[in-house]
Short mmCIF file of C-alpha atoms in Angstrom, two decimals:
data_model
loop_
_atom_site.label_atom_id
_atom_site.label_comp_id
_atom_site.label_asym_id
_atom_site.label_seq_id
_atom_site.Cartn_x
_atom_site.Cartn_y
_atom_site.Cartn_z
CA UNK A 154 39.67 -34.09 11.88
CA UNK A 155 42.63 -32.22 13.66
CA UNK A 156 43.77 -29.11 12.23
CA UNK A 157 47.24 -30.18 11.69
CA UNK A 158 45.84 -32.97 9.81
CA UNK A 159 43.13 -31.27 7.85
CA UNK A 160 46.27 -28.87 6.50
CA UNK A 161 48.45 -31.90 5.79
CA UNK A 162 45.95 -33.15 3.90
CA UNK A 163 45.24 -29.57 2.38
CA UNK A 164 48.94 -29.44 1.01
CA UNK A 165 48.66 -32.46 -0.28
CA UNK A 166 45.68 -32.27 -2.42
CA UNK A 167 47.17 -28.63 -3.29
CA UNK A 168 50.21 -30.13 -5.17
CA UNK A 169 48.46 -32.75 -6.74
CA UNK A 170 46.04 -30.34 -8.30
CA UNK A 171 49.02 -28.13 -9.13
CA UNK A 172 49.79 -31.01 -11.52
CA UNK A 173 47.19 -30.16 -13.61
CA UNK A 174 47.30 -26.70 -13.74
CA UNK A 175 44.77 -25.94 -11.10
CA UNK A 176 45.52 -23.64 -8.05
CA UNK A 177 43.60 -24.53 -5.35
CA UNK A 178 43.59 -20.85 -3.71
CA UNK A 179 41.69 -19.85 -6.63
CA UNK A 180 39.08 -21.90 -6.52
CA UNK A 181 38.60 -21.28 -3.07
CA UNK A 182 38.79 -17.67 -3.58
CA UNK A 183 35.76 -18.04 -6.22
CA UNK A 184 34.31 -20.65 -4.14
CA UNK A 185 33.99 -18.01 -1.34
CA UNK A 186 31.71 -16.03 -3.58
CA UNK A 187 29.04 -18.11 -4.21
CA UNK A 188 25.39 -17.66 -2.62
CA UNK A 189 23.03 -20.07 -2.55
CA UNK A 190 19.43 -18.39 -1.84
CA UNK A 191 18.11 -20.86 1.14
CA UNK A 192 14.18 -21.70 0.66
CA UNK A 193 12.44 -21.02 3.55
CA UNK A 194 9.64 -23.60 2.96
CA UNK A 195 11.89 -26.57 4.06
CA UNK A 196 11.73 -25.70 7.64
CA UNK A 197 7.87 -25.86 7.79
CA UNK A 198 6.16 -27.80 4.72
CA UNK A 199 5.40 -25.07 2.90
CA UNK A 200 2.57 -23.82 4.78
CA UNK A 201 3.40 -20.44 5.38
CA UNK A 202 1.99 -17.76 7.97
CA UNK A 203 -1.30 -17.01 7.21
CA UNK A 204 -4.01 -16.93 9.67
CA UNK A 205 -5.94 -18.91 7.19
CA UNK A 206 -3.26 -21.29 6.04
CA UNK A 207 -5.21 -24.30 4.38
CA UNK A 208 -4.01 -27.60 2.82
CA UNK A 209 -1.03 -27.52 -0.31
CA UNK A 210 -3.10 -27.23 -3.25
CA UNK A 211 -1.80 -26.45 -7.03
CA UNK A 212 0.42 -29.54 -7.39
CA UNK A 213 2.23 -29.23 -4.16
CA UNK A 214 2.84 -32.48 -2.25
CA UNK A 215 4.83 -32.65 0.62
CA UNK A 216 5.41 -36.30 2.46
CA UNK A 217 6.37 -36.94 6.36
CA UNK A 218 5.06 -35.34 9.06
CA UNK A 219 8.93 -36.15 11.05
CA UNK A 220 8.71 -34.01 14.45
CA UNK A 221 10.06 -30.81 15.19
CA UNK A 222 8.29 -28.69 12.40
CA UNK A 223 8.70 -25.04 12.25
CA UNK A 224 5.55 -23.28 13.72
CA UNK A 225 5.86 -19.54 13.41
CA UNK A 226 8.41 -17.05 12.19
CA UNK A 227 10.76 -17.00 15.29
CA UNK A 228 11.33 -20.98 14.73
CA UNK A 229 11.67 -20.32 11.48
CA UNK A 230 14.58 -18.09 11.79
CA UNK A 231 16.08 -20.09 14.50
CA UNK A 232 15.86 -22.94 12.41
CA UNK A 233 17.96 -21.20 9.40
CA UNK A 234 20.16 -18.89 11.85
CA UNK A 235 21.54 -22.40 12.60
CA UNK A 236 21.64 -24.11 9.45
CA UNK A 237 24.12 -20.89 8.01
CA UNK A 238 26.74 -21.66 11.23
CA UNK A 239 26.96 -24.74 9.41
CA UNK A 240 27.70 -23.43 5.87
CA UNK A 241 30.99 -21.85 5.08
CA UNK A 242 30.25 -18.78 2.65
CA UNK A 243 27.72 -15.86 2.54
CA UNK A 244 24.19 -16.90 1.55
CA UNK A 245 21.01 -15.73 1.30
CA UNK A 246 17.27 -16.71 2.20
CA UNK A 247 14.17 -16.95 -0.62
CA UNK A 248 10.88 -16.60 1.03
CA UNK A 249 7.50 -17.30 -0.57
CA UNK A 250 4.78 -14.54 0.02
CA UNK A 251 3.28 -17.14 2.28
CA UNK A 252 5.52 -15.92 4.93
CA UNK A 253 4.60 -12.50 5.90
CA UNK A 254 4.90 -11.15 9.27
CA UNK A 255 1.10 -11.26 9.24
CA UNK A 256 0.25 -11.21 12.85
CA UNK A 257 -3.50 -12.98 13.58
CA UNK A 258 -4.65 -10.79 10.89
CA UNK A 259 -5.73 -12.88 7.35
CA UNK A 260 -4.39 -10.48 4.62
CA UNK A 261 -5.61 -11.93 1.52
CA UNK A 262 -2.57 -12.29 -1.32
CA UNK A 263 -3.48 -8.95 -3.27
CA UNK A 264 -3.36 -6.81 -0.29
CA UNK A 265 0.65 -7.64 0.65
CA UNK A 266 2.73 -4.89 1.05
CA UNK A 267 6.23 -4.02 1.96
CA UNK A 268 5.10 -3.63 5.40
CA UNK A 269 4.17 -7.15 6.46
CA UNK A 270 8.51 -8.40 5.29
CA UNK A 271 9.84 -5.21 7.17
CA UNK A 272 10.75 -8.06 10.25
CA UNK A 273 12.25 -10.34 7.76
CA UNK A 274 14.33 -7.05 6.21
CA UNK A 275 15.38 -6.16 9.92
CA UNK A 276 16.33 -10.04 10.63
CA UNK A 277 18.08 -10.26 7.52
CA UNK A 278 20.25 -6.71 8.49
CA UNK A 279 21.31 -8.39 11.91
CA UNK A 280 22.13 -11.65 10.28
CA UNK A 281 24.10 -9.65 7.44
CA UNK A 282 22.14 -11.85 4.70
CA UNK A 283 20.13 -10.88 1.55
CA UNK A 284 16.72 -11.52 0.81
CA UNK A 285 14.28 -12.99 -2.73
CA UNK A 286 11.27 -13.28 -2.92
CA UNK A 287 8.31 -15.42 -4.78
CA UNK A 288 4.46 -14.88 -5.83
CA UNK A 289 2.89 -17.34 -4.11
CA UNK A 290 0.20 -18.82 -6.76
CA UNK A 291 -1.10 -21.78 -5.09
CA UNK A 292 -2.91 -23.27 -1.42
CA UNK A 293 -5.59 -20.26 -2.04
CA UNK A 294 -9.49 -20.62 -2.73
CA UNK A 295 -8.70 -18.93 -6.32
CA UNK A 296 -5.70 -20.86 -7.75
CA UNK A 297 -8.47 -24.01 -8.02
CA UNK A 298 -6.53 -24.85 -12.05
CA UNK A 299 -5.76 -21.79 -12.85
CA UNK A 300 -4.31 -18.41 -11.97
CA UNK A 301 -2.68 -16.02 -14.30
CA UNK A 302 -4.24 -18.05 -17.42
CA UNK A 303 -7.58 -18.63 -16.05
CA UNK A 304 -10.57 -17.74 -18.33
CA UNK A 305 -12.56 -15.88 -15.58
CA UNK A 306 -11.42 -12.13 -15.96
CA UNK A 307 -11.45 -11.70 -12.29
CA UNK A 308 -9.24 -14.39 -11.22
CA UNK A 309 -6.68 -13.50 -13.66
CA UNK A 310 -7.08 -9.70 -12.58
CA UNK A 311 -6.54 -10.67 -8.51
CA UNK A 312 -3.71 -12.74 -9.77
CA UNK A 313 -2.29 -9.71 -11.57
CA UNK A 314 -2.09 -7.79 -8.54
CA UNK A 315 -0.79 -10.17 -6.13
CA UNK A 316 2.03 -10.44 -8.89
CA UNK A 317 2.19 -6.64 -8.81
CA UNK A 318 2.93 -6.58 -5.24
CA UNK A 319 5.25 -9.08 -5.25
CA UNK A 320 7.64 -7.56 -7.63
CA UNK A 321 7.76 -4.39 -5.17
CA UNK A 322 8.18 -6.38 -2.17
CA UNK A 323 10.96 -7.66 -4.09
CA UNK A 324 12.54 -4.31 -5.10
CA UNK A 325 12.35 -3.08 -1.46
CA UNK A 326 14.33 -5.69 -0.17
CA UNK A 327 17.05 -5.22 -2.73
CA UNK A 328 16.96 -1.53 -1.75
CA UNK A 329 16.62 -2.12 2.16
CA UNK A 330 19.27 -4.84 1.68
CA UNK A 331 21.55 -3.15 -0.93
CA UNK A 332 21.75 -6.57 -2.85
CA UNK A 333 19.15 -6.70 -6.17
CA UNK A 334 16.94 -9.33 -4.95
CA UNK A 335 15.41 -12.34 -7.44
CA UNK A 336 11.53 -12.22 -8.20
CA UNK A 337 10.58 -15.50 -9.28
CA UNK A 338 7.34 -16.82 -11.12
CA UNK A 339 5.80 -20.06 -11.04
CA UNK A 340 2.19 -20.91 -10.92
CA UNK A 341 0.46 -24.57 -11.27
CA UNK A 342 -1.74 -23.57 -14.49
CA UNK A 343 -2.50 -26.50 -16.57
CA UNK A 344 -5.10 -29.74 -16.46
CA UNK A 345 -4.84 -33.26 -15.78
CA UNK A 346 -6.05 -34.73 -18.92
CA UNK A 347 -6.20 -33.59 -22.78
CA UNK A 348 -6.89 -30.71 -23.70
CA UNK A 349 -8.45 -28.94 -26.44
CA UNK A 350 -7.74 -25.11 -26.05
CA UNK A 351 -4.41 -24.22 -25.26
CA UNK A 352 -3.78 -21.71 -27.76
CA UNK A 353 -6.35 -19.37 -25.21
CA UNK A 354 -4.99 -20.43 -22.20
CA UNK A 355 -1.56 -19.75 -23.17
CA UNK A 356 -2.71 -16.68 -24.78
CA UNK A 357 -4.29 -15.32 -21.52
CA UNK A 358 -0.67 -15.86 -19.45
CA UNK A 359 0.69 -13.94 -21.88
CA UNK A 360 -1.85 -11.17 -21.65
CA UNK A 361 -1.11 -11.08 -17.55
CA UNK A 362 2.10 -11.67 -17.77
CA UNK A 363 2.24 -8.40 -19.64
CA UNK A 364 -0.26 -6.49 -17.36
CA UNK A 365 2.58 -7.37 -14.62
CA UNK A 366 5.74 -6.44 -16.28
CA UNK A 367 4.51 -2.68 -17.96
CA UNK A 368 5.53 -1.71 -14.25
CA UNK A 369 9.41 -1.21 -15.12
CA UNK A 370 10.91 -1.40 -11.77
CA UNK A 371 14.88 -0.39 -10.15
CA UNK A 372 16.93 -3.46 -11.87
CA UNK A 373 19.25 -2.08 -8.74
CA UNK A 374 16.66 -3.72 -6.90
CA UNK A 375 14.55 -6.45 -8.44
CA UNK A 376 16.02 -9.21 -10.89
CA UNK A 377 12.36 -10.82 -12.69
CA UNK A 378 12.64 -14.54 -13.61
CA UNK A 379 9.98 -17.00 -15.00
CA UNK A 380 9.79 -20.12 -14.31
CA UNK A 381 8.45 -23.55 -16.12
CA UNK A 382 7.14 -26.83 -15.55
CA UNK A 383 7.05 -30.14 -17.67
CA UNK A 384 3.97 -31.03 -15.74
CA UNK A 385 3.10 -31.03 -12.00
CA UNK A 386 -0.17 -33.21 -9.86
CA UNK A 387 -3.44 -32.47 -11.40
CA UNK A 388 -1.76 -31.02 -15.02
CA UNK A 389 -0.04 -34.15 -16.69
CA UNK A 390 -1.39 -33.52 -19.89
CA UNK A 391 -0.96 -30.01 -20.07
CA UNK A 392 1.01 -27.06 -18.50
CA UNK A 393 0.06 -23.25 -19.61
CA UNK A 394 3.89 -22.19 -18.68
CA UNK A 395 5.64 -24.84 -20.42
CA UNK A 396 9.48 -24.26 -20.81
CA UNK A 397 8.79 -23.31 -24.74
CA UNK A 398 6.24 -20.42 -23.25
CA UNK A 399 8.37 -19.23 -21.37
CA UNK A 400 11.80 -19.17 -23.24
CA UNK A 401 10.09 -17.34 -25.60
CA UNK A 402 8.51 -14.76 -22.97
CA UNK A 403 11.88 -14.39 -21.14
CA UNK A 404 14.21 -13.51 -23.82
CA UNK A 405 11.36 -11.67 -25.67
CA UNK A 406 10.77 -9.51 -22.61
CA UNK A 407 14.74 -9.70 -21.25
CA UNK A 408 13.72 -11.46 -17.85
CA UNK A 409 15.63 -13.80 -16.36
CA UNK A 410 14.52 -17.56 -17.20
CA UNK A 411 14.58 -20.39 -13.72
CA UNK A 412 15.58 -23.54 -14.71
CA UNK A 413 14.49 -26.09 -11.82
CA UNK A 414 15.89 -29.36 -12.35
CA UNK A 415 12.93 -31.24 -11.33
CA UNK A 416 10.84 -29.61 -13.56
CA UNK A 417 12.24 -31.40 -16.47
CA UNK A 418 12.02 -35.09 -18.17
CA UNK A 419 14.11 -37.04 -15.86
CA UNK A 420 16.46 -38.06 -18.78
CA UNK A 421 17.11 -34.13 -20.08
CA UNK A 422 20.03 -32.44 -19.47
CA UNK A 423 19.68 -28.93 -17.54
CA UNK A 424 23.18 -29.08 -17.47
CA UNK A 425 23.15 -28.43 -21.26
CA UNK A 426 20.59 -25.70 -21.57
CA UNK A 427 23.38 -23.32 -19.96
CA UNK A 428 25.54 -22.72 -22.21
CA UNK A 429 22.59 -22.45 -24.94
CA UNK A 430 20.70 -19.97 -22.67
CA UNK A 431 23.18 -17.51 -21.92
CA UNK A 432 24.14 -16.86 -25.74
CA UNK A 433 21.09 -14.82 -25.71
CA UNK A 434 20.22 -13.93 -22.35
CA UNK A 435 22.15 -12.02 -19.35
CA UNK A 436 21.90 -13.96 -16.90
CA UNK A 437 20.01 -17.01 -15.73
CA UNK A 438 18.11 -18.56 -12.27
CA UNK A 439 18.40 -22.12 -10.86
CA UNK A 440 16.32 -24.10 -8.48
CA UNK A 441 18.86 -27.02 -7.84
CA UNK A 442 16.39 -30.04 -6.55
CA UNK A 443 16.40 -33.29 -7.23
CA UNK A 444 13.67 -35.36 -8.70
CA UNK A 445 13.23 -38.91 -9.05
CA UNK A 446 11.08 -39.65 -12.00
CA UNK A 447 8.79 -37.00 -11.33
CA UNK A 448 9.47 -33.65 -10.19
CA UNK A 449 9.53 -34.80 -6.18
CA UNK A 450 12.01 -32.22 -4.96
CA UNK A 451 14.45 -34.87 -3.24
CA UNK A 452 17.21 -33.63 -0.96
CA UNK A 453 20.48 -32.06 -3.40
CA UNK A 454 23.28 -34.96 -3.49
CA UNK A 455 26.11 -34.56 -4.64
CA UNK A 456 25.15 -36.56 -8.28
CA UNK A 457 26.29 -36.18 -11.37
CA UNK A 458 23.12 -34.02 -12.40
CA UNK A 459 24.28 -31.09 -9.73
CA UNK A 460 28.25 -31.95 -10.53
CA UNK A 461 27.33 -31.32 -14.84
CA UNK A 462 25.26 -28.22 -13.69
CA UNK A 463 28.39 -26.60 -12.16
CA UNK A 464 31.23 -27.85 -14.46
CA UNK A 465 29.12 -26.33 -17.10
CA UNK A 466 28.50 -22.82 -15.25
CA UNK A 467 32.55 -23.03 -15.08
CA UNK A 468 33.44 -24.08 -17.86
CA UNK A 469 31.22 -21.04 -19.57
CA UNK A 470 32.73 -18.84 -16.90
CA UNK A 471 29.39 -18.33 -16.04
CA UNK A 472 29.39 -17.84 -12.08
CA UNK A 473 28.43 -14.08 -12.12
CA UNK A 474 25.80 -14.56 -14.79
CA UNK A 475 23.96 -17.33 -12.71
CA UNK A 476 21.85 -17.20 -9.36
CA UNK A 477 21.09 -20.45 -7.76
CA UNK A 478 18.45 -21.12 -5.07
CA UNK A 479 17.45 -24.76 -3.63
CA UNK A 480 13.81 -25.81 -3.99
CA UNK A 481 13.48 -28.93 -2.44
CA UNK A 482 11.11 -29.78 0.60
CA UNK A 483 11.18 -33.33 2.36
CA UNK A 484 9.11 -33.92 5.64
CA UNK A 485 9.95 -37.53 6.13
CA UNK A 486 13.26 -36.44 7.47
CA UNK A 487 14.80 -33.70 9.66
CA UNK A 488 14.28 -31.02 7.76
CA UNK A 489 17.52 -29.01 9.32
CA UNK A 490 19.85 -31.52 8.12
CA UNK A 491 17.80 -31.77 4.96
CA UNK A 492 18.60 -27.92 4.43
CA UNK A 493 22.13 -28.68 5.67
CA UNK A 494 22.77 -31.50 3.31
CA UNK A 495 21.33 -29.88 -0.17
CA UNK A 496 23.66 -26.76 0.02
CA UNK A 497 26.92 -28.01 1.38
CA UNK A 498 26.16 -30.62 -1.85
CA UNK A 499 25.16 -27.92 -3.56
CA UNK A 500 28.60 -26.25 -2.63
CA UNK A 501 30.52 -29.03 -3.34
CA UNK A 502 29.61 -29.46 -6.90
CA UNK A 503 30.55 -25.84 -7.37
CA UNK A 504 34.19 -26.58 -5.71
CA UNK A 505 34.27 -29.92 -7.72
CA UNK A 506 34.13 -27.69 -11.08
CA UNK A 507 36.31 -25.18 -9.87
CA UNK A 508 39.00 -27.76 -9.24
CA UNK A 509 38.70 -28.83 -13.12
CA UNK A 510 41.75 -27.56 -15.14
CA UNK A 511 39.09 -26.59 -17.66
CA UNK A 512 41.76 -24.15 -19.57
CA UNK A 513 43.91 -27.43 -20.55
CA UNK A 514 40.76 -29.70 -21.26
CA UNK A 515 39.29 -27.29 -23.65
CA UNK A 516 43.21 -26.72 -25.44
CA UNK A 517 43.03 -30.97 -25.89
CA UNK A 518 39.76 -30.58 -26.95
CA UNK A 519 40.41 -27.98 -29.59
CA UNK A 520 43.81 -29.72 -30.95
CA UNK A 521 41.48 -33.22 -31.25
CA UNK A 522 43.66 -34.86 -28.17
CA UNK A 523 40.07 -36.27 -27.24
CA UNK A 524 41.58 -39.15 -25.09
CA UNK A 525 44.02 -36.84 -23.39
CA UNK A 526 40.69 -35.27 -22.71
CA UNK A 527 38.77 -38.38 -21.22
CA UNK A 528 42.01 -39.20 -19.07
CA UNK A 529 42.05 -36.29 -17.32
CA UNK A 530 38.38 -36.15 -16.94
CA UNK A 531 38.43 -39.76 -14.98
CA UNK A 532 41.06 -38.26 -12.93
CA UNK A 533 39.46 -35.54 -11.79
CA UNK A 534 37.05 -38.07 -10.06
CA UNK A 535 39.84 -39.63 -7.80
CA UNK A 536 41.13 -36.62 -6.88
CA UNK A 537 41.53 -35.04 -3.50
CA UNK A 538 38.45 -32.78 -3.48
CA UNK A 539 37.30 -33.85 -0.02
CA UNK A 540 40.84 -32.14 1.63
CA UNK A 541 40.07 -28.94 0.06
CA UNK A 542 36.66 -29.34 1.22
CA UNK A 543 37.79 -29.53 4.66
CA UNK A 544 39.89 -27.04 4.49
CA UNK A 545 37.32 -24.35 2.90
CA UNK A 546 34.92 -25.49 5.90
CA UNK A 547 37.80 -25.05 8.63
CA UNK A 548 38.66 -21.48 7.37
CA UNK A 549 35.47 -20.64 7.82
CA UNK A 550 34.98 -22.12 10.83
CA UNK A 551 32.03 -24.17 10.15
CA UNK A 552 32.17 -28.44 10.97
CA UNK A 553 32.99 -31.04 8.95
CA UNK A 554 32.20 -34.64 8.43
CA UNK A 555 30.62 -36.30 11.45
CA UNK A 556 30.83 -32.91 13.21
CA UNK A 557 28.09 -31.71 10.94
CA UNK A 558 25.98 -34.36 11.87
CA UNK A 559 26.56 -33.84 15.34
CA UNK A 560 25.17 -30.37 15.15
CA UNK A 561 21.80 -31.25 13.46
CA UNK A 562 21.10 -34.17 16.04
CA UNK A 563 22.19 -31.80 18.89
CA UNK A 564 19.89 -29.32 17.73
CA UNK A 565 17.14 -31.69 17.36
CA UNK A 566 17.31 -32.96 20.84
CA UNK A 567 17.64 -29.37 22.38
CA UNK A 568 15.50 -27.47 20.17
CA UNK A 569 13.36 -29.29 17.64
CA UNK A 570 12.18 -32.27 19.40
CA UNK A 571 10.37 -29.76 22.32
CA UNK A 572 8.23 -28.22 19.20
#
């Protein structure tokens, strides 16, 4: 679209929002604000850089083998250097321990240290982005069931110290990067049929879970979050860190708690845990996927399960209380434009709720006006938003609608499809 056109289309939209009450500027403003933490594994699978790298194991499942796969950390980084020229905004980049600058040395998962991420800290400075981090519990010879919860002493124990030096990975690239980076948690604990002893098992997370967080570290530099899991490949019957575990743990403990929304029955609302969740805690994680009956980290549309998530974060005027990451991976397809396509949706549904005249919905609400309420709400649906889209993209320079597109098949020819 032309630029004249593109700001035609901008006023446009900006008076008929005005009609509600909303000021597009605003929105943009707050719009401009939002990071979305970038996960690394979509560019390669989830198979990470260690000499040893074996098959996904721990409920991991990753389908297509579509060409052009990310083979060591300088495709890597080329691969999301390019995807951020397509995003307007500042974002950042959420690597699993799996990707340490290892060299063709194996360093086994409780001998990490700072030192192997210093290239990822230095590549992050020159691309002026900021870095998390995750514990990488799964894919290793010990996470065969269980990890953290496991009944053999010395599992649990190497667990515990991988953990360990996660967190202060974690804390040295918030101080490196001058941004408090996110430590997440997950691990694939559980069984695949039913079981008898869970009280142990869950009693044994709790006991490493502990072991790990005595270490207070710089909340300047680390933000701790926990994550859950309604069940995953191999544990349908029973996960150790259900959601229950570790609500309890989290606001217990004052961590952060990472709602993923495939990690949930397909029919429950993650939208609605917000506004219950931040009554008692400071501030909460996302993993914005999309499942599909199961928890099979689909590409992020723009469907009403992200559009809820973000009216809701609005509407609780939520946006500095919440960090959001992706965590989807999808082989079958390019996996640039996959990246590509789950945060500018991802985006969207943020803009979408910050184009909401929220203040006047919730006065209609309180004085009873409930169909006043639902009137405006189907408005909001026909609305302009792709204008102001367009807009937000061409002020920061970055392509819209078949432009985008262009750029992820132009990369694929030039770049990708030589791999």
């Amino acid at each position: 679209m032309k630029k004249r056109n593109t700001h035609a289309a901008y006023e446009f939209a900006k008076e008929q929002y005005a009609n509600y009450g909303v000021d597009t500027e605003k929105a943009l403003k707050l719009l401009s604000n939002i990071s979305i933490s970038l996960h690394c594994w979509q560019g390669d699978d989830v198979t990470g850089f260690e000499p040893k790298a074996g098959d996904l194991t721990g409920g991991i499942a990753v389908t297509g083998n579509h060409q052009g796969k990310a083979r060591n950390i300088s495709e890597l980084r080329m691969d999301i250097e390019k995807v951020l020229t397509l995003l307007p905004g500042n974002h950042r980049l959420n690597l699993h321990a799996i990707y340490g600058d290892f060299g063709k040395k194996y360093i086994d998962r409780n001998e990490i240290t700072p030192a192997h991420y210093k290239s990822w800290v230095d590549w992050a400075k020159s691309e002026k982005i900021k870095l998390d981090f995750n514990a990488t519990c799964f894919s290793h010879p010990k996470a065969d069931g269980f990890t953290l919860s496991s009944k053999d002493k010395a599992i649990r124990e190497f667990w515990i110290e991988h953990v360990r030096r996660c967190r202060e990975i974690t804390a040295y690239f918030g101080k490196e990067l001058k941004s408090a980076s996110v430590h997440n948690l997950w691990i694939p604990d559980g069984m695949k049929d039913m079981t008898v002893d869970k009280f142990t098992y869950r009693s044994l997370l709790k006991e490493s879970l502990d072991a790990i967080y005595k270490t207070k570290l710089n909340s300047d530099y680390i933000k701790d979050s926990v994550e859950s899991k309604l069940f995953g490949i191999g544990s349908e019957s029973f996960v150790v860190g259900s959601h229950e575990f570790y609500m309890g743990y989290a606001l217990q403990k004052k961590l952060m708690m990472c709602l993923d929304m495939g990690h949930f029955h397909p029919t429950e609302s993650i939208a609605d845990k917000i506004s219950a969740l931040l009554l008692y805690s400071d501030e909460l994680m996302l993993h914005v996927s999309r499942g599909i009956r199961w928890d099979s980290d689909h590409i992020v549309i723009l469907n009403d399960d992200v559009r809820e998530l973000a009216l809701e974060i609005v509407r609780a005027n939520a946006l500095k209380r919440i960090n959001i990451g992706l965590d989807f991976f999808d082989a079958s397809v390019n996996r640039l434009g996959a990246w590509v396509i789950g945060a500018r949706s991802t985006l969207k549904a943020f803009l979408f709720a910050l184009l909401e005249p929220s203040t006047e919905l919730k006065k209609l609400e309180g004085q009873g006006k409930y169909i006043d309420r639902l009137a405006i709400l189907e408005d909001m649906k026909t609305m302009p938003f792709d204008a102001v889209w367009n807009y937000y993209c061409e002020k920061e320079n970055v392509a819209t609608g078949k432009q985008v597109l262009e750029e992820i098949n132009k990369y694929e020819k030039q770049i990708t499809i030589k791999r």
